[in-house]
Structure formats: structure tokens, C-alpha cells
Amino acid sequence: MMSLASLRRGVLCLGLTVLVGTVLTSCRTTPEEIPGREGVPLPEGVEMATLDFSSEVIAEGFSIPWSIAVLAGDEYLVTERMGELVYIKDGHAIELDGLPETRTIKSDRHYGGVMGVSLHPLFRDNRLVYLAYVDHDLHMVVARFTFIDQSIREFEVIFESNAFSLGSRIEWEDDSHFFVSQGAAGFPLPDPGPQDVMSDAGKVHRLMEDGSIPTDNPVFEGQSEPSSIWSYGHRDVQGLFLDRDNDVLYATEHGPLGGDELNVIKKSGNYGWPRFSHGLNYDGSIVGDLSEAEADSLSILPLKSWGTTFNIAPSSLERVSIPSIGTRFVWGSLVQQRLIAYELETGMTTIILDDVGRVRDTKQLPDGDLLILVDARESDGPNSGRLVKLTLVESQ
Ligand SMILES: [Ca+2]
């Protein structure tokens, strides 16, 4: 019997065929359809190969936890989007005092608030912690503080942007430079900010450890000196990972309706939004004014795009080594509530954990275990978010 989901998909395929004729060979899925569930097929290049993990809840009681920093063995810092920084030691969670007022915007969900947390690479010596959040003026800022005796000390804002952010992840380049992403708030419709180098919306920034502008940052057309902007034309980068062996910065980026991307971030690169996307606007219309060929010549196309066949909403980005599958990129899928792995060499996308909740952040610990940070689920209550350690169960 045809399920309601496949019936809906049938209707959509028909609608799209009228729109683009015979060019489109695969059907797109509607946002509420999850490939691999309820008879909805997985698109080509995506496989379900879940791994057998045992899980241990390290801490719970979170609402929309956003990122993790690992301090030491059993010590963590976790941000809560709605305005908290939580310190966890031996399973006990303590909300830290000393954060300024932070703000979110509520659309269909909450956006902004407290997002990326990251330790300075020399944290063991200097105890410096970095935090990206949206302040009382609705601007994304980066602050740093020293974390001593389980307290926030010497809190200072070191970078003030001129725009809101949907998602801000921090990744260190070396001991003195870091990157921070800033998602464009152009919802429900895209705004021109990401293409405008005078606006901080839709950018990846690169800053010195004290928040000042590196002298070797790009100088864009019409400007006489470098700014914080390293790359532009981003919609919403919520995952950053630097491959330190090869000095390559990778980013996961949210598309609108589909169009999620994995990008290689290059100095002064334009990543196309909102002039081009492999996804569609929320009303189903084509994004922007550029064809793919034009976008290819004027901007940098994604290393990987899942088009409209596999809507991920990727949060976080790590590269992990897992004995049975080797080295893969891993991130959470908010919309599918899964843990996703991607193999660069083969281009294969693998669902390695299904029905786990909205995974916001992922980290691999030195012993190989994975940490995942998961939103509260409506069915489990508003404070059912959790930090979980996953240990691969060796096959018999
Ligand atoms: Ca793009």
C-alpha cells in the first residue's frame, strides 16, 4: 500500500517535472520526509550502516545545548543557547555565573543565543576559554575569559560584529589565530548581507587570539585594509574543522529547503549565498539569480552538496577515526535526528546512528570514544537534552 509519505512525494515529483521539464531525474523529498524511514528510499550515495555503540549519559537536563569543550578527563563546558554556560565535572552540572545578557530570536525555533565554546590551544597554561554569542544588541560577539577555580574571571568581549548570527562555531588555526562562523539571519527570505563585505552576516571570520584583525586577512574590493572577514557568501555555517596535517579548513553549511553543503573554506572565497544554492527557497522557488555555471565562475561551489534529495541540517563537524570504518567526517543532522558520516575519498554519506535526537555537537576523545550533545526532545520534556559518551562495541 502506498504510504502517505510516498503519496506526497509523488505529488511533488509531478509538480517539479512541470517546473524543470526532463532535466531533473530524481525526486526531491519534502521537509517532513526522512529518507530511510517509513518506506522513503535513501538517495544514491547515501547508505544506512549504523554502528553498535554503547552509550553513557554524562550529564542531562539541557534544553538546546549547542557546543562542548573538553577540559580534561571528565570535565566539560557546555553552552546552552538560551543563555547559559554549564561546567560539568564527574557528572555534576553547574551553571556558571558571570555571563552577560544574551539574546535569541524566536522564529519557528530559537536562533542566536550562546553558541560556540572553545579552549585556547594553550589552555593548560593560560586557562583561556572563548565564547561566541549574540549580545543584548542582537549582534554576534566573541568573548574570552580565564576559567579558574570553576569560575569565570576577566570576562572580556574581544570581537563585536555588526549583525545577528544563526550559528557560530569557533575553530583554532594555530596558537594565535582562530576562525568563527556567523550565520545570516535572512529568514524566512534571504538577505543580501552574505554578499556584502561591509556586513558581518553570512561570513567566516579570522581573528587573532586577542580579537584583533590579522594583517594577512584578505582586503576586499573597495576596502583599503583587511577586516575580520576570511570568506563570504555563507548561509549558516554550524560546523568548522581544520585538517592540521594539510592545512585545509572544512565547513558544514545549512541550505534552505535542501542544499546543505560541505565546503573547503579558502581565503577571500565567495560561497555563493544567496545568489546560488542547490536547495530551494522555502516556497519552492529557485534560489538566487545565478545558474550553476555562473556560480561556478563567480563563487566557490561546495565540495559536496546533497541537493534536495537528502535534507540534513548539519550541526558540528569533526573528523574521527573509527576502527570499523576508518577516517570519516562526522556531524549531527538536526532534521533527521541522526549522526552522519562522510567519506571524502568515496563521496559516500553514511547514517551511523539513527533516531538519536537533534545532535548539536560531536567530539572524539583521545581514547576514541565519541561525545554527542543532543537537544531536548518534545516527547521527553523541555530539559531532556543530554551529553552522551558513545563507545564502539567490538564485534564478536
Ligand atoms: Ca554555497
Coordinates of C-alpha atoms and ligand atoms in Angstrom, one line a residue:
M1 CA 0.0 0.0 0.0
M2 CA 1.3 3.4 -0.8
S3 CA 2.1 5.4 2.3
L4 CA 1.0 9.0 2.9
A5 CA 4.7 9.9 2.6
S6 CA 5.2 8.3 -0.8
L7 CA 1.9 9.8 -2.0
R8 CA 3.1 13.3 -1.1
R9 CA 6.4 12.6 -2.8
G10 CA 4.5 11.6 -5.9
V11 CA 2.7 14.9 -6.0
L12 CA 5.9 16.8 -5.5
C13 CA 7.7 14.9 -8.3
L14 CA 4.9 15.8 -10.7
G15 CA 5.0 19.5 -9.6
L16 CA 8.7 19.7 -10.2
T17 CA 8.6 17.9 -13.5
V18 CA 6.3 20.6 -14.8
L19 CA 8.8 23.2 -13.5
V20 CA 12.0 21.9 -14.9
G21 CA 11.0 19.5 -17.6
T22 CA 13.1 16.4 -18.0
V23 CA 16.3 17.8 -16.6
L24 CA 15.5 16.5 -13.1
T25 CA 15.9 12.8 -12.8
S26 CA 15.4 12.2 -9.1
C27 CA 12.5 13.2 -6.9
R28 CA 13.1 15.6 -4.1
T29 CA 11.7 14.9 -0.7
T30 CA 9.5 17.1 1.3
P31 CA 11.0 18.5 4.6
E32 CA 9.0 16.2 6.8
E33 CA 10.0 13.1 4.9
I34 CA 13.1 11.3 6.3
P35 CA 14.9 9.1 3.8
G36 CA 15.4 5.6 5.1
R37 CA 12.2 5.8 7.2
E38 CA 8.6 4.8 6.5
G39 CA 9.3 3.5 3.1
V40 CA 11.1 6.6 1.9
P41 CA 14.2 5.4 -0.1
L42 CA 17.7 6.6 0.5
P43 CA 19.1 8.6 -2.4
E44 CA 22.1 7.4 -4.4
G45 CA 25.3 7.9 -2.4
V46 CA 23.7 7.5 1.0
E47 CA 23.7 4.3 3.0
M48 CA 22.4 3.2 6.3
A49 CA 25.1 1.3 8.2
T50 CA 24.5 2.0 11.8
L51 CA 27.3 1.2 14.3
D52 CA 26.9 -0.6 17.5
F53 CA 27.6 1.9 20.3
S54 CA 27.1 1.6 24.0
S55 CA 26.1 4.9 25.4
E56 CA 26.7 6.6 28.8
V57 CA 24.9 9.8 29.7
I58 CA 27.5 12.1 31.2
A59 CA 25.1 15.0 32.0
E60 CA 21.4 15.8 31.3
G61 CA 18.9 18.5 31.9
F62 CA 19.7 20.6 28.9
S63 CA 17.2 22.4 26.6
I64 CA 19.1 23.5 23.5
P65 CA 22.7 22.7 24.3
W66 CA 25.0 24.0 21.5
S67 CA 28.6 23.1 21.9
I68 CA 31.1 21.2 24.0
A69 CA 34.7 21.9 25.1
V70 CA 36.6 19.1 26.8
L71 CA 38.7 20.5 29.7
A72 CA 40.2 17.3 31.0
G73 CA 39.3 13.6 31.6
D74 CA 35.8 14.1 33.0
E75 CA 35.4 17.8 32.8
Y76 CA 33.5 19.7 30.2
L77 CA 32.0 23.0 29.3
V78 CA 28.6 23.1 27.5
T79 CA 26.8 26.1 26.1
E80 CA 23.0 26.4 26.3
R81 CA 21.6 28.5 23.5
M82 CA 19.1 30.2 25.9
G83 CA 21.9 31.9 27.8
E84 CA 24.0 29.6 29.9
L85 CA 27.5 28.1 30.2
V86 CA 27.5 24.9 32.1
Y87 CA 30.5 23.3 33.8
I88 CA 30.4 19.5 34.2
K89 CA 32.7 17.5 36.4
D90 CA 32.2 13.9 37.4
G91 CA 28.7 14.0 36.1
H92 CA 27.7 17.1 38.1
A93 CA 26.5 20.1 36.1
I94 CA 27.0 23.6 37.5
E95 CA 25.6 26.7 35.7
L96 CA 28.4 29.3 35.8
D97 CA 27.8 32.9 36.9
G98 CA 29.3 35.8 35.1
L99 CA 27.8 35.7 31.5
P100 CA 26.4 39.0 30.3
E101 CA 22.8 39.2 28.9
T102 CA 22.4 37.2 25.7
R103 CA 19.6 37.2 23.2
T104 CA 17.8 34.8 20.9
I105 CA 15.3 35.5 18.2
K106 CA 12.3 33.2 18.0
S107 CA 11.0 32.3 14.6
D108 CA 9.9 28.7 14.2
R109 CA 12.7 27.9 16.7
H110 CA 15.1 29.9 18.8
Y111 CA 18.2 31.3 17.0
G112 CA 21.2 33.1 18.3
G113 CA 21.9 33.0 22.0
V114 CA 25.1 31.3 23.3
M115 CA 26.7 29.1 20.7
G116 CA 30.4 28.1 20.2
V117 CA 32.7 27.5 23.1
S118 CA 36.3 26.6 22.5
L119 CA 39.5 26.4 24.6
H120 CA 42.6 28.3 23.6
P121 CA 45.1 25.7 22.2
L122 CA 47.4 26.6 25.2
F123 CA 44.5 26.3 27.7
R124 CA 46.6 24.1 30.1
D125 CA 48.9 27.1 30.6
N126 CA 46.7 30.1 30.2
R127 CA 43.2 28.8 31.1
L128 CA 41.6 30.9 28.3
V129 CA 38.1 30.0 27.1
Y130 CA 36.4 31.6 24.0
L131 CA 32.7 32.0 23.6
A132 CA 30.6 33.2 20.6
Y133 CA 27.1 34.5 21.4
V134 CA 24.5 37.1 20.5
D135 CA 24.5 40.0 22.8
H136 CA 21.8 42.4 24.0
D137 CA 22.1 44.4 20.8
L138 CA 21.4 41.2 18.8
H139 CA 24.9 41.2 17.4
M140 CA 27.2 38.2 17.4
V141 CA 30.3 38.8 19.6
V142 CA 33.2 36.7 20.7
A143 CA 34.4 37.0 24.3
R144 CA 37.1 35.3 26.3
F145 CA 37.7 34.7 29.9
T146 CA 40.0 32.7 32.2
F147 CA 38.5 29.7 33.9
I148 CA 40.0 29.3 37.3
D149 CA 38.5 27.5 40.4
Q150 CA 35.4 26.7 38.4
S151 CA 34.7 30.4 37.9
I152 CA 34.6 32.8 35.0
R153 CA 37.3 35.5 35.5
E154 CA 38.4 38.5 33.5
F155 CA 35.5 38.2 31.1
E156 CA 36.1 40.5 28.1
V157 CA 34.4 41.0 24.7
I158 CA 37.2 40.8 22.1
F159 CA 35.2 41.0 18.9
E160 CA 31.9 42.7 18.1
S161 CA 30.2 42.0 14.8
N162 CA 27.6 44.2 13.2
A163 CA 25.0 41.5 12.6
F164 CA 23.0 38.7 14.2
S165 CA 24.1 35.0 13.9
L166 CA 22.1 31.8 13.4
G167 CA 25.1 29.7 14.2
S168 CA 28.7 30.5 15.4
R169 CA 31.3 27.8 15.7
I170 CA 34.9 28.5 16.7
E171 CA 37.9 26.6 15.3
W172 CA 41.6 27.3 16.0
E173 CA 44.1 27.7 13.2
D174 CA 47.1 27.7 15.4
D175 CA 48.1 29.1 18.9
S176 CA 47.3 32.6 17.9
H177 CA 44.6 32.7 15.2
F178 CA 41.0 31.4 15.3
F179 CA 38.1 31.2 12.9
V180 CA 34.5 31.9 13.9
S181 CA 31.4 31.4 11.6
Q182 CA 28.4 33.8 11.5
G183 CA 25.1 32.6 10.0
A184 CA 23.0 35.0 8.1
A185 CA 19.7 35.8 9.7
G186 CA 17.8 36.2 6.5
F187 CA 14.8 34.1 7.3
P188 CA 12.3 33.4 6.1
L189 CA 13.8 35.2 3.0
P190 CA 17.5 35.5 2.2
D191 CA 19.0 39.0 2.7
P192 CA 21.9 40.4 0.7
G193 CA 24.2 40.6 3.8
P194 CA 26.3 37.5 2.9
Q195 CA 27.4 39.0 -0.4
D196 CA 28.2 42.4 1.2
V197 CA 31.7 42.6 2.8
M198 CA 30.5 45.6 4.9
S199 CA 28.1 43.3 6.7
D200 CA 29.3 40.5 9.1
A201 CA 26.3 38.3 8.3
G202 CA 27.0 35.1 6.4
K203 CA 30.8 35.1 6.9
V204 CA 33.6 33.1 8.3
H205 CA 35.9 35.5 10.3
R206 CA 39.5 35.0 11.2
L207 CA 40.9 36.8 14.2
M208 CA 43.9 37.0 16.4
E209 CA 43.7 35.4 19.9
D210 CA 43.0 38.9 21.4
G211 CA 40.3 39.6 18.8
S212 CA 42.3 41.9 16.7
I213 CA 42.4 41.7 12.9
P214 CA 45.3 39.6 11.4
T215 CA 47.3 41.7 9.0
D216 CA 47.3 38.9 6.4
N217 CA 43.5 38.7 6.2
P218 CA 42.0 39.5 2.8
V219 CA 41.5 43.0 1.6
F220 CA 38.2 43.1 -0.4
E221 CA 37.3 45.3 -3.3
G222 CA 36.6 48.9 -2.2
Q223 CA 38.5 48.4 1.1
S224 CA 41.9 49.7 1.9
E225 CA 42.8 47.3 4.8
P226 CA 41.9 43.8 6.0
S227 CA 38.8 43.2 8.0
S228 CA 37.8 40.2 10.1
I229 CA 36.2 38.5 7.1
W230 CA 38.0 35.5 5.7
S231 CA 35.3 34.2 3.4
Y232 CA 31.8 35.3 2.5
G233 CA 28.5 34.3 0.8
H234 CA 27.7 31.8 3.5
R235 CA 24.2 31.0 4.7
D236 CA 24.7 29.3 8.0
V237 CA 28.0 27.5 8.9
Q238 CA 27.4 25.4 12.0
G239 CA 30.5 23.2 11.7
L240 CA 34.2 24.0 11.3
F241 CA 37.1 21.6 11.2
L242 CA 40.7 22.3 10.4
D243 CA 42.7 19.5 8.9
R244 CA 46.0 20.4 10.6
D245 CA 48.1 17.9 8.5
N246 CA 47.1 19.5 5.3
D247 CA 46.1 23.0 6.5
V248 CA 42.6 22.8 5.0
L249 CA 39.5 24.3 6.7
Y250 CA 36.3 22.4 6.1
A251 CA 32.8 23.7 7.0
T252 CA 29.3 22.3 7.1
E253 CA 26.6 24.7 6.0
H254 CA 22.8 24.7 6.2
G255 CA 21.0 25.2 2.9
P256 CA 17.4 26.4 2.9
L257 CA 15.0 23.7 1.6
G258 CA 17.8 21.2 0.9
G259 CA 21.1 22.5 -0.4
D260 CA 23.1 21.5 2.7
E261 CA 26.8 21.7 1.9
L262 CA 30.3 20.6 2.9
N263 CA 32.8 23.3 1.8
V264 CA 36.5 23.9 1.7
I265 CA 37.0 27.4 3.1
K266 CA 39.5 29.5 1.2
K267 CA 40.9 32.9 1.9
S268 CA 38.6 35.6 0.4
G269 CA 36.3 32.9 -1.1
N270 CA 32.7 33.7 -2.1
Y271 CA 30.4 30.7 -1.3
G272 CA 27.5 32.0 -3.3
W273 CA 24.6 32.5 -0.9
P274 CA 22.0 34.0 -1.6
R275 CA 22.8 34.1 -5.3
F276 CA 23.1 30.4 -5.8
S277 CA 22.1 27.2 -3.9
H278 CA 21.5 23.6 -4.8
G279 CA 18.5 23.9 -2.5
L280 CA 15.2 25.8 -2.9
N281 CA 13.6 28.7 -1.1
Y282 CA 11.0 27.7 1.5
D283 CA 8.2 28.5 -1.0
G284 CA 9.8 26.0 -3.5
S285 CA 11.2 28.6 -5.9
I286 CA 14.8 28.6 -7.2
V287 CA 17.4 30.4 -5.1
G288 CA 19.1 33.5 -6.5
D289 CA 19.9 34.8 -9.9
L290 CA 22.9 32.6 -11.0
S291 CA 22.9 29.4 -13.0
E292 CA 25.3 26.7 -11.6
A293 CA 27.8 27.5 -14.4
E294 CA 27.7 31.2 -13.5
A295 CA 28.0 30.4 -9.8
D296 CA 31.0 28.1 -10.6
S297 CA 32.8 31.0 -12.2
L298 CA 31.8 33.7 -9.7
S299 CA 32.0 31.8 -6.5
I300 CA 33.2 28.5 -5.0
L301 CA 30.7 25.6 -5.3
P302 CA 30.5 23.2 -2.5
L303 CA 32.9 20.2 -2.2
K304 CA 29.7 18.2 -1.6
S305 CA 26.0 19.2 -1.8
W306 CA 23.1 16.9 -1.1
G307 CA 20.7 18.9 -3.3
T308 CA 17.1 18.4 -2.5
T309 CA 17.2 14.6 -2.0
F310 CA 18.7 14.5 1.4
N311 CA 17.9 17.3 3.8
I312 CA 20.3 17.2 6.7
A313 CA 20.5 20.5 8.5
P314 CA 24.1 19.7 9.6
S315 CA 25.3 20.8 13.0
S316 CA 29.0 20.5 14.0
L317 CA 31.9 18.9 12.1
E318 CA 34.6 16.6 13.3
R319 CA 36.9 14.2 11.6
V320 CA 37.1 10.9 13.5
S321 CA 38.8 7.6 13.3
I322 CA 36.5 4.6 14.0
P323 CA 38.2 1.2 13.8
S324 CA 35.5 -0.5 11.6
I325 CA 35.0 2.3 9.1
G326 CA 38.3 4.3 9.2
T327 CA 38.6 8.1 9.0
R328 CA 35.4 10.0 8.3
F329 CA 33.9 13.4 8.8
V330 CA 31.1 13.2 11.3
W331 CA 28.3 15.6 12.2
G332 CA 24.8 15.7 13.6
S333 CA 21.7 16.0 11.4
L334 CA 19.1 18.2 13.2
V335 CA 16.2 17.4 10.9
Q336 CA 16.9 13.6 10.6
Q337 CA 17.9 13.3 14.3
R338 CA 20.9 11.2 13.2
L339 CA 24.7 11.0 13.3
I340 CA 26.0 11.3 9.8
A341 CA 29.5 10.2 8.5
Y342 CA 31.0 11.3 5.2
E343 CA 34.0 9.7 3.5
L344 CA 35.9 12.2 1.4
E345 CA 37.6 9.6 -0.8
T346 CA 34.5 7.8 -1.9
G347 CA 31.9 10.5 -1.5
M348 CA 29.7 8.1 0.5
T349 CA 27.3 9.5 3.1
T350 CA 26.6 7.0 5.9
I351 CA 24.0 7.1 8.6
I352 CA 26.0 5.7 11.6
L353 CA 23.4 6.4 14.3
D354 CA 19.7 6.6 13.7
D355 CA 16.9 8.2 15.8
V356 CA 19.3 9.7 18.3
G357 CA 17.8 13.2 18.6
R358 CA 19.0 16.6 17.3
V359 CA 22.8 16.2 17.6
R360 CA 24.2 19.7 18.0
D361 CA 27.9 18.9 18.6
T362 CA 30.3 16.0 18.2
K363 CA 33.8 15.4 19.6
Q364 CA 36.2 12.5 19.6
L365 CA 38.0 11.9 22.8
P366 CA 41.7 10.8 22.8
D367 CA 40.6 7.2 23.7
G368 CA 38.4 7.1 20.6
D369 CA 35.0 7.4 22.3
L370 CA 32.6 9.9 20.7
L371 CA 30.8 12.7 22.6
I372 CA 27.5 13.9 21.3
L373 CA 25.4 16.8 22.6
V374 CA 21.7 16.3 22.0
D375 CA 18.7 18.7 22.2
A376 CA 15.8 18.0 24.4
R377 CA 13.0 16.1 22.7
E378 CA 9.5 17.3 23.0
S379 CA 8.3 13.8 23.9
D380 CA 10.8 13.6 26.8
G381 CA 10.3 17.1 28.2
P382 CA 11.9 20.5 27.8
N383 CA 15.0 19.6 29.8
S384 CA 15.8 16.2 28.4
G385 CA 18.8 17.4 26.4
R386 CA 22.0 15.4 27.2
L387 CA 25.7 15.0 26.8
V388 CA 26.4 11.4 25.9
K389 CA 29.6 9.3 25.5
L390 CA 29.4 6.7 22.8
T391 CA 31.8 3.7 22.9
L392 CA 32.0 1.4 19.9
V393 CA 31.1 -2.2 20.8
E394 CA 33.7 -4.5 19.4
S395 CA 32.1 -7.1 17.1
Q396 CA 32.2 -10.6 18.4
Ligands
CA1 CA 27.3 27.8 -1.0

